[in-house]
Coordinates of C-alpha atoms in Angstrom, one line a residue:
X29 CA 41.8 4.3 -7.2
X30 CA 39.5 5.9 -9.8
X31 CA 40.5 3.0 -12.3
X32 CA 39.8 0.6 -9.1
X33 CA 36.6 1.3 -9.1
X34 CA 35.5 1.6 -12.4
X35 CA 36.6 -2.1 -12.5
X36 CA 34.6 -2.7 -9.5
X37 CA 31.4 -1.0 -11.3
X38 CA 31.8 -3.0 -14.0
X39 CA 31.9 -6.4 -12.4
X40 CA 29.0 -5.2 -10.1
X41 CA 26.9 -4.2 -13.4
X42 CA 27.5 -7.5 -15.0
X43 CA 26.2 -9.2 -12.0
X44 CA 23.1 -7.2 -11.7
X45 CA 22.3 -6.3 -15.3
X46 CA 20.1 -9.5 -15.8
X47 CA 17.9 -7.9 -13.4
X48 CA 16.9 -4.9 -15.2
X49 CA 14.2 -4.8 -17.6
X50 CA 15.9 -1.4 -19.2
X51 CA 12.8 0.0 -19.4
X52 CA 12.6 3.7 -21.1
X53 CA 10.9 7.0 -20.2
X54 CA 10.5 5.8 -16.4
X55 CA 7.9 3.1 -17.4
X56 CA 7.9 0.0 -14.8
X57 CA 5.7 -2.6 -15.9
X58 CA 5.1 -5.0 -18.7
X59 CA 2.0 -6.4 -20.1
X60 CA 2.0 -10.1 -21.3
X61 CA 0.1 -10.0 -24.7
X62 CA -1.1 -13.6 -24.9
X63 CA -1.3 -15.3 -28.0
X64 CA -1.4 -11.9 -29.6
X65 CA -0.2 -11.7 -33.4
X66 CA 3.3 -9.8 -33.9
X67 CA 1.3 -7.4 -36.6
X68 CA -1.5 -6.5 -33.6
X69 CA 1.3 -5.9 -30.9
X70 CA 3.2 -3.5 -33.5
X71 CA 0.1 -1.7 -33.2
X72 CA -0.8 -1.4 -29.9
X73 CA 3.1 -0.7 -29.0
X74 CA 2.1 3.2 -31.4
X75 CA -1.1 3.3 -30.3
X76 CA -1.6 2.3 -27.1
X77 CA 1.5 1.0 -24.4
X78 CA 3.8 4.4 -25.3
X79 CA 1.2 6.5 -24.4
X80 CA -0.1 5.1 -21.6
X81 CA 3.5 4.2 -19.9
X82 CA 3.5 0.8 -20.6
X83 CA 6.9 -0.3 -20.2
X84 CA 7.8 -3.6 -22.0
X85 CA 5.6 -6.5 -23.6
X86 CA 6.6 -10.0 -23.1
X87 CA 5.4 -11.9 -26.3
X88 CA 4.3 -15.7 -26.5
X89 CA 6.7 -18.2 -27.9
X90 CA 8.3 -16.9 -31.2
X91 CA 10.1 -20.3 -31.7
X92 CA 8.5 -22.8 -34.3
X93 CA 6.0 -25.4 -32.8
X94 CA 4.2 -28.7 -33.4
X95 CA 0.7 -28.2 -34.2
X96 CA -2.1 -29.9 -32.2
X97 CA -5.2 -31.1 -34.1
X98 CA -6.7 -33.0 -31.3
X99 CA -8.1 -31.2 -29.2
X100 CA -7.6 -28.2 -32.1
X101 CA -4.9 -25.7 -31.6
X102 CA -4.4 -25.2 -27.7
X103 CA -2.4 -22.7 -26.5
X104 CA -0.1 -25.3 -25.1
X105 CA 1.2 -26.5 -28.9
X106 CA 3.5 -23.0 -28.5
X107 CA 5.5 -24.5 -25.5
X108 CA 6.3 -27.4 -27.9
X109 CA 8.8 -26.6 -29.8
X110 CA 9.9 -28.3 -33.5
X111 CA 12.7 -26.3 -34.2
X112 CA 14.1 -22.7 -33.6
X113 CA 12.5 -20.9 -36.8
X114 CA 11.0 -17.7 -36.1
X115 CA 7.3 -18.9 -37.7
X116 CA 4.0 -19.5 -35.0
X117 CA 0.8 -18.6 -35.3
X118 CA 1.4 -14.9 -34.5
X119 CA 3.5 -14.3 -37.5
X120 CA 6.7 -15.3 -39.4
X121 CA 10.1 -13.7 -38.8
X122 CA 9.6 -10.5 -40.8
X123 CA 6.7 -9.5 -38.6
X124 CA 8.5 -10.7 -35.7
X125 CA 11.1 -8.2 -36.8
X126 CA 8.9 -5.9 -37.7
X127 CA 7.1 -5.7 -34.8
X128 CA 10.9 -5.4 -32.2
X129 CA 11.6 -2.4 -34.1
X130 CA 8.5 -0.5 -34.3
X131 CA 7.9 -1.3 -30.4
X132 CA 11.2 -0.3 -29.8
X133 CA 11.1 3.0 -31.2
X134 CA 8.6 4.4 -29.5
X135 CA 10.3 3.0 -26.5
X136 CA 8.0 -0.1 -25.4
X137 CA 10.9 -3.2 -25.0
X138 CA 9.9 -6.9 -25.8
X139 CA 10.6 -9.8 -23.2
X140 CA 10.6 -13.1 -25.3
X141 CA 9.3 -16.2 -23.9
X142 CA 11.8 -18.7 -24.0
X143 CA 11.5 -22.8 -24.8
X144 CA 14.5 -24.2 -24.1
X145 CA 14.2 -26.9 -21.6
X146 CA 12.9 -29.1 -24.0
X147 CA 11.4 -29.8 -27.5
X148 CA 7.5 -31.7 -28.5
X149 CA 5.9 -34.5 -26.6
X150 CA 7.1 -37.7 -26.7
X151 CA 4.1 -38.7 -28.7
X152 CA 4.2 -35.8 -30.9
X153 CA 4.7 -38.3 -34.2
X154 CA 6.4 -37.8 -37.4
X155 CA 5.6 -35.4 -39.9
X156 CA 5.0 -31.7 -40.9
X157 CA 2.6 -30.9 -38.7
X158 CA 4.6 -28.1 -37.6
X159 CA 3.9 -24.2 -37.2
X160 CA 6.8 -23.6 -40.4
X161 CA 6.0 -27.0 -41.7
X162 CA 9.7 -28.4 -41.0
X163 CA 9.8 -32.2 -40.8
X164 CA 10.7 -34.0 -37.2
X165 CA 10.5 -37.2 -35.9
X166 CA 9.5 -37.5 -32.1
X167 CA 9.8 -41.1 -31.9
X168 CA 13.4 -41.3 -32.7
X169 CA 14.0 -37.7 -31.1
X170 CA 15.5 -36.0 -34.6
X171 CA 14.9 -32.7 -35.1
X172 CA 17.0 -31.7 -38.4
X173 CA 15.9 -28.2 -38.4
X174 CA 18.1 -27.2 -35.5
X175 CA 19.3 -29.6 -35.8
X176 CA 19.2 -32.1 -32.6
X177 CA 19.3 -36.0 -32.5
X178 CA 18.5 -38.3 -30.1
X179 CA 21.9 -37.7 -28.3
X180 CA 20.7 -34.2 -27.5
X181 CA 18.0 -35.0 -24.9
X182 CA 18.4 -36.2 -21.1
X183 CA 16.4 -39.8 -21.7
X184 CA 19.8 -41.6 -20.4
X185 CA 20.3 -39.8 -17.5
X186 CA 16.7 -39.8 -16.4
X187 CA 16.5 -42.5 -13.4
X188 CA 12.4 -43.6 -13.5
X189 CA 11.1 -46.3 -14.9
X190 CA 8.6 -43.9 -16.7
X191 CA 11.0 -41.5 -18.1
X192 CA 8.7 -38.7 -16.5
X193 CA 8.8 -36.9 -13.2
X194 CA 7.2 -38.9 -10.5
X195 CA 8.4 -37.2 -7.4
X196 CA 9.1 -34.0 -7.0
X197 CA 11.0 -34.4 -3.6
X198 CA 14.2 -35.7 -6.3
X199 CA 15.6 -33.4 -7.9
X200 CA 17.4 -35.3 -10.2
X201 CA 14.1 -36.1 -11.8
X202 CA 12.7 -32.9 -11.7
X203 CA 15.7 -31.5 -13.8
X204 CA 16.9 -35.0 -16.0
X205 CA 13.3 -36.5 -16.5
X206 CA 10.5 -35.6 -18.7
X207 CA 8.1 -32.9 -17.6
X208 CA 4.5 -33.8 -18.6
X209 CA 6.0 -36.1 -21.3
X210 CA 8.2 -33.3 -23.3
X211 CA 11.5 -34.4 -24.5
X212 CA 14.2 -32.7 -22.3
X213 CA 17.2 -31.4 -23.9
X214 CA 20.6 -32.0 -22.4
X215 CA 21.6 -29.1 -21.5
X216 CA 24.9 -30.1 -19.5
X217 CA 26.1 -30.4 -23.8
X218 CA 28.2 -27.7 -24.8
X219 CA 26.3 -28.0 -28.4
X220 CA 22.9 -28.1 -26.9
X221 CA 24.2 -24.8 -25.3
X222 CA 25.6 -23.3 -27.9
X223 CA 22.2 -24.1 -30.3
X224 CA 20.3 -22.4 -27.4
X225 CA 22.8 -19.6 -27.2
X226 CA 22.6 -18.8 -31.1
X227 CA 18.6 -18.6 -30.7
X228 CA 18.7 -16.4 -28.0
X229 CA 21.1 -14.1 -29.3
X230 CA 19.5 -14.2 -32.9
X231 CA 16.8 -12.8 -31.1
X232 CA 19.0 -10.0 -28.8
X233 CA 20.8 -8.7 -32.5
X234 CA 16.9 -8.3 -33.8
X235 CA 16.5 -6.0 -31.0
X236 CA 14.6 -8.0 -27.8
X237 CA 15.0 -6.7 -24.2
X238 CA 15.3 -9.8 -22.4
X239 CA 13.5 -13.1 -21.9
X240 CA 10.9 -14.7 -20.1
X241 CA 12.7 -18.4 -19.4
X242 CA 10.0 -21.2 -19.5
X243 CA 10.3 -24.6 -16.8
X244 CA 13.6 -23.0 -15.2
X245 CA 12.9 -25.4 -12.6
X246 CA 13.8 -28.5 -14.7
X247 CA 16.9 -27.4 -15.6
X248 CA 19.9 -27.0 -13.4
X249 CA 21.2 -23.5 -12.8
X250 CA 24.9 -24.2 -13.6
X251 CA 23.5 -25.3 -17.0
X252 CA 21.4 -22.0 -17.2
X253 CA 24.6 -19.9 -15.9
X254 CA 26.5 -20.5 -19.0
X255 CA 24.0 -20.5 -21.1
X256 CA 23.1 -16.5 -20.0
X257 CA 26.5 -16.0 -19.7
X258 CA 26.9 -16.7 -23.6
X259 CA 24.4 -14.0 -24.3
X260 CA 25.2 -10.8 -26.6
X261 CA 25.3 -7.3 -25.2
X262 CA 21.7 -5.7 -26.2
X263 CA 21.1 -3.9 -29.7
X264 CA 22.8 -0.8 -29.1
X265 CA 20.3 1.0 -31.6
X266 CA 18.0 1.2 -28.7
X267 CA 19.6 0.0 -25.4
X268 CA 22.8 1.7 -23.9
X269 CA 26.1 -0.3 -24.4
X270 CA 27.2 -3.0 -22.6
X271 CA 23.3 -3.5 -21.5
X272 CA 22.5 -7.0 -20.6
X273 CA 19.6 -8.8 -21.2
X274 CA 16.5 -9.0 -18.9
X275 CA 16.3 -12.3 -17.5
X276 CA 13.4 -13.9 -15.5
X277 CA 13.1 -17.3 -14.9
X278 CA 10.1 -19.6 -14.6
X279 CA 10.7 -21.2 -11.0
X280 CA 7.5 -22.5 -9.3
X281 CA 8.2 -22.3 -5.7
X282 CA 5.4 -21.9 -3.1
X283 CA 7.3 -24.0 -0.6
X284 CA 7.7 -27.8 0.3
X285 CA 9.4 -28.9 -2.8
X286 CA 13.5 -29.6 -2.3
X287 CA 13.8 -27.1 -5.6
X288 CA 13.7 -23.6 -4.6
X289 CA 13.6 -20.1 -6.2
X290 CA 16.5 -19.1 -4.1
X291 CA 18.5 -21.3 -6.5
X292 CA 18.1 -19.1 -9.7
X293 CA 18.1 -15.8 -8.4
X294 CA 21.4 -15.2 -8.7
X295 CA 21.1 -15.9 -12.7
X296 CA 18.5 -13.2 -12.7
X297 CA 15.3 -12.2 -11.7
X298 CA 12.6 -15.3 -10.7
X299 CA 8.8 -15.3 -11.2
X300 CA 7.2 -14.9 -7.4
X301 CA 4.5 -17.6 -7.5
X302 CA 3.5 -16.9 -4.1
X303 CA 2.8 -13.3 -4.7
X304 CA -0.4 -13.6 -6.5
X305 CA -1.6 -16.9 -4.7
X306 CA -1.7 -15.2 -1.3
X307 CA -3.0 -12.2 -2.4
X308 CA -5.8 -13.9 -3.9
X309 CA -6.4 -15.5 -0.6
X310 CA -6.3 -12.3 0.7
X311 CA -8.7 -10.2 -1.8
X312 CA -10.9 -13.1 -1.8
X313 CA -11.0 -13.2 2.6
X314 CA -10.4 -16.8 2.7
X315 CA -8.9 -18.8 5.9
X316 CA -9.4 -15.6 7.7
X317 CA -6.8 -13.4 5.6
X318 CA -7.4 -9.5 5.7
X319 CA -6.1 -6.8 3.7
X320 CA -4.3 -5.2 7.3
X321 CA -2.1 -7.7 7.3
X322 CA -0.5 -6.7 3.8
X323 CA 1.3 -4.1 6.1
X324 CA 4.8 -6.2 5.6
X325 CA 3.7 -7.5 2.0
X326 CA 6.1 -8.7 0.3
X327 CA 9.4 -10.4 1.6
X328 CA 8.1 -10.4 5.1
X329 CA 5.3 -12.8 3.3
X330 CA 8.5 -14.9 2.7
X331 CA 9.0 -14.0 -1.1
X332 CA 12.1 -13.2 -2.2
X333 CA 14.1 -10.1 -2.0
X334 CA 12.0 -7.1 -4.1
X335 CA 15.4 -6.4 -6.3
X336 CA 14.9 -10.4 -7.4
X337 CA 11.2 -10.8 -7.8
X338 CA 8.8 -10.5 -11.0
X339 CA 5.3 -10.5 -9.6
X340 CA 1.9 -10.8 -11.1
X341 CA -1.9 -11.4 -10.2
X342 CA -2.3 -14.4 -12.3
X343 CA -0.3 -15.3 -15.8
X344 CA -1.6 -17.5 -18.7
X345 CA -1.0 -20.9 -17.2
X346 CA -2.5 -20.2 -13.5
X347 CA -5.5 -18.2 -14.9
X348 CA -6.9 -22.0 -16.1
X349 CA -5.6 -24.1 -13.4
X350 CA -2.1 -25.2 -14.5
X351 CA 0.9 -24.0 -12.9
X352 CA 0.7 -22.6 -9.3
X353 CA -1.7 -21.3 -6.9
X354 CA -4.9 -23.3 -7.7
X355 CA -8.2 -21.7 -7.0
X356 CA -7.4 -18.6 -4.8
X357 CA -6.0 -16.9 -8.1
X358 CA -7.9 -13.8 -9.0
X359 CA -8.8 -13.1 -12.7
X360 CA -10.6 -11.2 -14.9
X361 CA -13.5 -13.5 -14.4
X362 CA -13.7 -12.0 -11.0
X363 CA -13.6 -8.5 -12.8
X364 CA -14.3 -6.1 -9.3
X365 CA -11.9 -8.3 -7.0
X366 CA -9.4 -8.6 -10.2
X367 CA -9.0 -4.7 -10.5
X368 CA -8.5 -4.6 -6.9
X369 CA -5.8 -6.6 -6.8
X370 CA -3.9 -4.9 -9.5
X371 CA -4.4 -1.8 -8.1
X372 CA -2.9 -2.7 -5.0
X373 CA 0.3 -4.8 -7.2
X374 CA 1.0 -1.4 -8.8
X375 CA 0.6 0.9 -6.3
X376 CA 3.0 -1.7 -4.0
X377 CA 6.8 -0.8 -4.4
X378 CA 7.6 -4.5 -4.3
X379 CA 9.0 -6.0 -7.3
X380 CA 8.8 -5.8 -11.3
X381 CA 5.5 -5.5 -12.4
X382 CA 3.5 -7.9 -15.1
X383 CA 0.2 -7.2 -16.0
X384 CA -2.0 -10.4 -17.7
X385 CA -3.7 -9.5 -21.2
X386 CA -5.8 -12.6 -21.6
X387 CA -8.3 -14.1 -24.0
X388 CA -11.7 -15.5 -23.0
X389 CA -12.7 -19.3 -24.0
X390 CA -15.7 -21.7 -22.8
X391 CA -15.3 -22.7 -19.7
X392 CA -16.5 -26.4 -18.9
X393 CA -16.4 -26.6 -15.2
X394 CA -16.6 -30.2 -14.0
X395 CA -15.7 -31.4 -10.8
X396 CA -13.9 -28.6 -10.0
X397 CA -11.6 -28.7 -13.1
X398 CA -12.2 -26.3 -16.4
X399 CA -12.7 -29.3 -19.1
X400 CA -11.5 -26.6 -21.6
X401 CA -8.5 -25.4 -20.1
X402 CA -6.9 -26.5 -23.6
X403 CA -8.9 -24.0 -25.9
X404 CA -6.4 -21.9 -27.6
X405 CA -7.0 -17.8 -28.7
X406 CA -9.8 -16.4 -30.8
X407 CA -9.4 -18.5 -34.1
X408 CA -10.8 -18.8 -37.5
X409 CA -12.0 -22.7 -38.6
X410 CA -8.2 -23.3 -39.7
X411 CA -6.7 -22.5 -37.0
X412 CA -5.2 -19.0 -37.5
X413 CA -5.4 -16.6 -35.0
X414 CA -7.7 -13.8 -35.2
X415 CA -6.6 -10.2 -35.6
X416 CA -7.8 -8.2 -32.3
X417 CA -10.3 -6.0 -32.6
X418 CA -10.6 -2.6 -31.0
X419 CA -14.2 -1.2 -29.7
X420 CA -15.3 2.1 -30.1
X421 CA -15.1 2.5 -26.3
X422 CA -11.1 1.4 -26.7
X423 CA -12.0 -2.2 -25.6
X424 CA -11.1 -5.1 -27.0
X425 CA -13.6 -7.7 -29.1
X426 CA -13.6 -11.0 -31.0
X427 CA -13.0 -12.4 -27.6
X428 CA -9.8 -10.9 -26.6
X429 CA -9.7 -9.2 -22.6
X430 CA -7.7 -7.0 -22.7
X431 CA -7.2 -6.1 -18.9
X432 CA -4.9 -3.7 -19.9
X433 CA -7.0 -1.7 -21.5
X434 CA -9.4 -1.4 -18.3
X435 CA -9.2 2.4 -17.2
X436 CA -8.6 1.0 -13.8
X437 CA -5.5 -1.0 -14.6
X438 CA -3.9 1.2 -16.9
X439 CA -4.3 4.3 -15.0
X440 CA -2.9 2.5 -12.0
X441 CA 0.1 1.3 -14.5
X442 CA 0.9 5.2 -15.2
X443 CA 0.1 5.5 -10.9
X444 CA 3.3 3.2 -10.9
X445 CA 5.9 5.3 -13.1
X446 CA 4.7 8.4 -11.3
X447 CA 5.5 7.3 -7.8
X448 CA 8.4 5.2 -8.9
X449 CA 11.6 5.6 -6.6
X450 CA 8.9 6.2 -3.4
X451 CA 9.0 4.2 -0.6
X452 CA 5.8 3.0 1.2
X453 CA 4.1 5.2 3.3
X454 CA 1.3 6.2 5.5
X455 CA 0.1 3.2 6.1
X456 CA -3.3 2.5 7.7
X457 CA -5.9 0.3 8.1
X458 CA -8.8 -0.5 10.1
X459 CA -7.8 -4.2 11.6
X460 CA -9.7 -5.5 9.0
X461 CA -10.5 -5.1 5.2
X462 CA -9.9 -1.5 4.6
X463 CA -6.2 -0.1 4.1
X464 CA -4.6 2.9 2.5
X465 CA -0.7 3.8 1.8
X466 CA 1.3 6.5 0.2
X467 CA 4.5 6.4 -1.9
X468 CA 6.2 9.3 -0.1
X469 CA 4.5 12.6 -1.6
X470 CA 3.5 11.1 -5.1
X471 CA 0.8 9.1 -5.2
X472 CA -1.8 7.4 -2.2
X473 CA -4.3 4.4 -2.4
X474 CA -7.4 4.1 -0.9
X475 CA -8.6 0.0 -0.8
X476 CA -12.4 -0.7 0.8
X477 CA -12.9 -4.3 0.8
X478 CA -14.9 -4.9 4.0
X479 CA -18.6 -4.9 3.8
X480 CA -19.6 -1.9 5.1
X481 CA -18.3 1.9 3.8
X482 CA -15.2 3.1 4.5
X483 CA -15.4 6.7 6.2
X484 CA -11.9 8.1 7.4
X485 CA -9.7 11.4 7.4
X486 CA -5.8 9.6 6.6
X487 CA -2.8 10.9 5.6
X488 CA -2.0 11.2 1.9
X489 CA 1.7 12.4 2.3
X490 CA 0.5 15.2 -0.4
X491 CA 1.1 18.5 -1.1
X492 CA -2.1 20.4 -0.6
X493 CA -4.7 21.0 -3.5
X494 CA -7.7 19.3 -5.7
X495 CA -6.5 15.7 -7.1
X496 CA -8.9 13.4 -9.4
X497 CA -9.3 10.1 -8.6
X498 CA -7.6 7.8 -11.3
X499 CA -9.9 4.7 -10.7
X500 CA -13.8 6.2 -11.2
X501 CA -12.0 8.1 -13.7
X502 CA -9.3 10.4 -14.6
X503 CA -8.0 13.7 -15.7
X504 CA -8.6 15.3 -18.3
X505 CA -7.1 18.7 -19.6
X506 CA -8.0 20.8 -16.0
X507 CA -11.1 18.6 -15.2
X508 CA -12.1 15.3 -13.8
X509 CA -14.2 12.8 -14.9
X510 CA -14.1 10.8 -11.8
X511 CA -14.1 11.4 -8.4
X512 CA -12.2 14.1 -6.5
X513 CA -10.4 14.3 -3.8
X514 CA -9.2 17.6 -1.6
X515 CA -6.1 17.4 0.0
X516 CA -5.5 20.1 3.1
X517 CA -2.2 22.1 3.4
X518 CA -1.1 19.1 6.3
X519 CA -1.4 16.3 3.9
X520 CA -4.6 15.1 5.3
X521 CA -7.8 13.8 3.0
X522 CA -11.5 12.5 4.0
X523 CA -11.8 9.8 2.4
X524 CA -15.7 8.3 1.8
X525 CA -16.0 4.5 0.1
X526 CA -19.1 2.3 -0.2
X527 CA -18.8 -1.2 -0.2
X528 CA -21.0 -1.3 -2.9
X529 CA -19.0 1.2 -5.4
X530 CA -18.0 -0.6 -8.7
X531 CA -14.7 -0.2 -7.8
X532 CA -14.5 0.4 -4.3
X533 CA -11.2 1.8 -4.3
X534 CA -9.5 5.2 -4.8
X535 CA -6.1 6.5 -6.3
X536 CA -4.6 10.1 -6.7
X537 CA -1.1 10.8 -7.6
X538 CA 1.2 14.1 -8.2
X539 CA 0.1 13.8 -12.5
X540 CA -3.7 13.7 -11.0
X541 CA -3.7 16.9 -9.6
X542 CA -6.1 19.7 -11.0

């Protein structure tokens, strides 16, 4: 019987191991370093995520890309790939290696984001131009580097007179056609598989956690089952044996469309599009949403079961209007509405948790639409990225956000590993903007977003004693520089929050006690 059911554990870990993120130390969230270089994420892995909780980093594409001279290096020329060489603009493979290992040992894993559902633009050209300089031919689909001809790509199979997607109601040419003009690798071939496969697990043996999977949408989830299937075991330097890798998948699904989200999560955990779109509709008050009605946030929102969702405020394509969610998305342009809604993301038990670490650029609002939605990350006249820069006050420069580096978010990140396990708790609200829950007797938020204060005696689900507030500031040694907050032998706190506060919100947790 004992053998019985170490079988049974077995088969039951393989099915649910692409949904763990293997994080170390009790950490639950990662931060999605944009655009950063390999060298500068090395960095802030020692000097920054470890000690502050961080859990993971999920990298931009590490794969080799054409390069875009017109308009001049957009972010976009990374989700174009030429080849799978381990050279882009944040560094070549030694760094990339470099950077996995020194991450990994002081326990910070790194989610990869993944381009396999196709290669460049059709009208990408012939030539060099090329993040590794490796020669390729988009007009007659031959990619020698990988290599891939023009029987490697779905062109045959597509069934408009375009070769693109024109209706997204057929899912045929959502999956077999070209999105936005890419050329879309046939991944029903057992060699397109297998070259996919080998980059992948090139990546896994340097020592990667998992991947972020681009477009997962476009391609069919039989195709994507055997290609995760044909994933190694994780580097068992740092990960436990027989670990699998993190897997979440890139499915755009906030309802009408034939293609759902429901589709991949069985493969592994799927990118909840509609968590960050409604709550920006919420945060922001529009169509009449209030914050008391996040009471049964989450899969009674209709999102998908917690155990299967990766959720986020806004990522890098939404942020500029691509993607999903259009304008209700909150982001650090809105910086007092943006904190508030990651606060309330981390404090939430629903889900994995990704937090955005952005770059600024020009915005050219016209019509509604940002005219530079292109621009790529801080650059130098040639096109190499800049290096970040780190301010005195632990803020970023040269351009770079940082939102990670806010007090607000990253104290609410370390809020998260310290009431992980919880379940949601002493709820309340007023019927209108202002709401407070617990995570059993770990950790309680406060959220004020009506427009008048917020006065009430509520519930913490604490043990008794003197806790500092972790959002007007935080503890340090046995003081506070921030609010505090005193919590009577029955649990119960008063609670006082202007509408007008910076951050009209308030957090306390058992590592925030004095």
């Amino acid at each position: 019987m004992k053998m019985k059911l170490l079988i049974l554990a077995t088969l039951l870990g393989l099915s649910s191991a692409q949904f763990d993120p293997h994080m170390k130390y009790g950490r639950t969230s990662l931060v999605h370093l944009f655009e950063w270089r390999w060298a500068d994420i090395a960095a802030e892995c020692e000097r920054y995520l470890a000690p502050n909780g961080f859990g993971g980093v999920q990298i931009s594409p590490p794969s080799e890309s054409i390069v875009v001279t017109n308009p001049g290096h957009p972010w976009w020329q990374r989700y174009q790939p030429i080849s799978y060489n381990l050279c882009s603009r944040s560094g070549n493979e030694d760094e990339l290696r470099d950077m996995i290992t020194r991450c990994n040992n002081v326990g910070v894993n790194i989610y990869v984001d993944a381009v396999i559902n196709h290669m460049c633009g059709a009208g990408g050209g012939e030539g060099k131009h090329s993040s590794c300089g490796t020669y390729f031919n988009a007009n007659t689909k031959e990619f020698p580097s990988v290599p891939y001809s023009g029987w490697d790509f779905n062109d045959g199979k597509c069934n408009t007179g375009s070769g693109e997607i024109e209706n997204y109601n057929d899912i045929y040419q959502v999956r077999d056609c070209r999105l936005v003009g890419l050329l879309d690798l046939a991944l029903e071939k057992d060699y397109v598989r297998g070259k996919v496969a080998e980059y992948m697990n090139k990546l896994i043996d340097m020592g990667v956690a998992g991947f972020r999977v681009d477009a997962c949408k476009h391609m069919w989830p039989g195709d994507l089952s055997v290609v995760f299937g044909s994933l190694n075991n994780l580097n068992t330097k740092w990960f436990n044996s027989g670990s699998r890798p993190f897997i979440f998948q890139e499915v755009i699904d906030l309802g009408g469309e034939p293609i759902t989200a429901s589709e991949y999560t069985g493969l592994g955990r799927v990118t909840e599009f509609k968590y960050g779109a409604k709550l920006g509709t919420v945060i922001r008050k529009w169509n009449g949403e209030k914050l008391s009605y996040l009471v049964n946030w989450g899969e009674g929102w209709g999102m998908m079961a917690s155990g299967k969702a990766l959720v986020f405020v806004d990522n890098h394509d939404n942020q500029r209007g691509h993607g999903a969610g259009g304008a209700s998305i909150v982001t650090f342009w809105d910086s007092r509405l943006y904190k508030m809604a990651v606060g309330l993301m981390l404090a939430h038990p629903y889900g994995v948790t990704r937090v955005m670490s952005s770059f600024r650029w020009d915005r050219n609002i016209v019509n509604g639409q940002d005219q530079n939605d292109w621009m790529g990350p801080p650059s130098y006249g040639d096109g190499t990225t800049k290096p970040v820069t780190i301010n005195a006050d632990t803020t970023c420069g040269d351009g770079w956000v940082c939102e990670h580096r806010w007090r607000q978010i990253r104290n609410m990140v370390i809020f998260r590993n310290v009431v992980n396990g919880e379940s949601l708790s002493n709820w309340w609200d007023n019927g209108s903007n202002q709401v407070a829950f617990g995570r059993g007797s770990r950790g309680f938020i406060v959220i004020n977003n009506d427009d008048w204060t917020l006065a009430a005696t509520l519930n913490t689900g604490l043990p008794g004693g003197t806790y500092c507030d972790v959002i007007s500031g935080q503890k340090e040694g046995s003081s506070c520089t921030g609010k505090q907050v005193q919590v009577g032998g029955d649990g119960y706190a008063y609670f006082n929050i202007s509408n007008s506060e910076e951050d009209p919100f308030i957090a306390i947790h058992a590592d925030s006690k004095l």
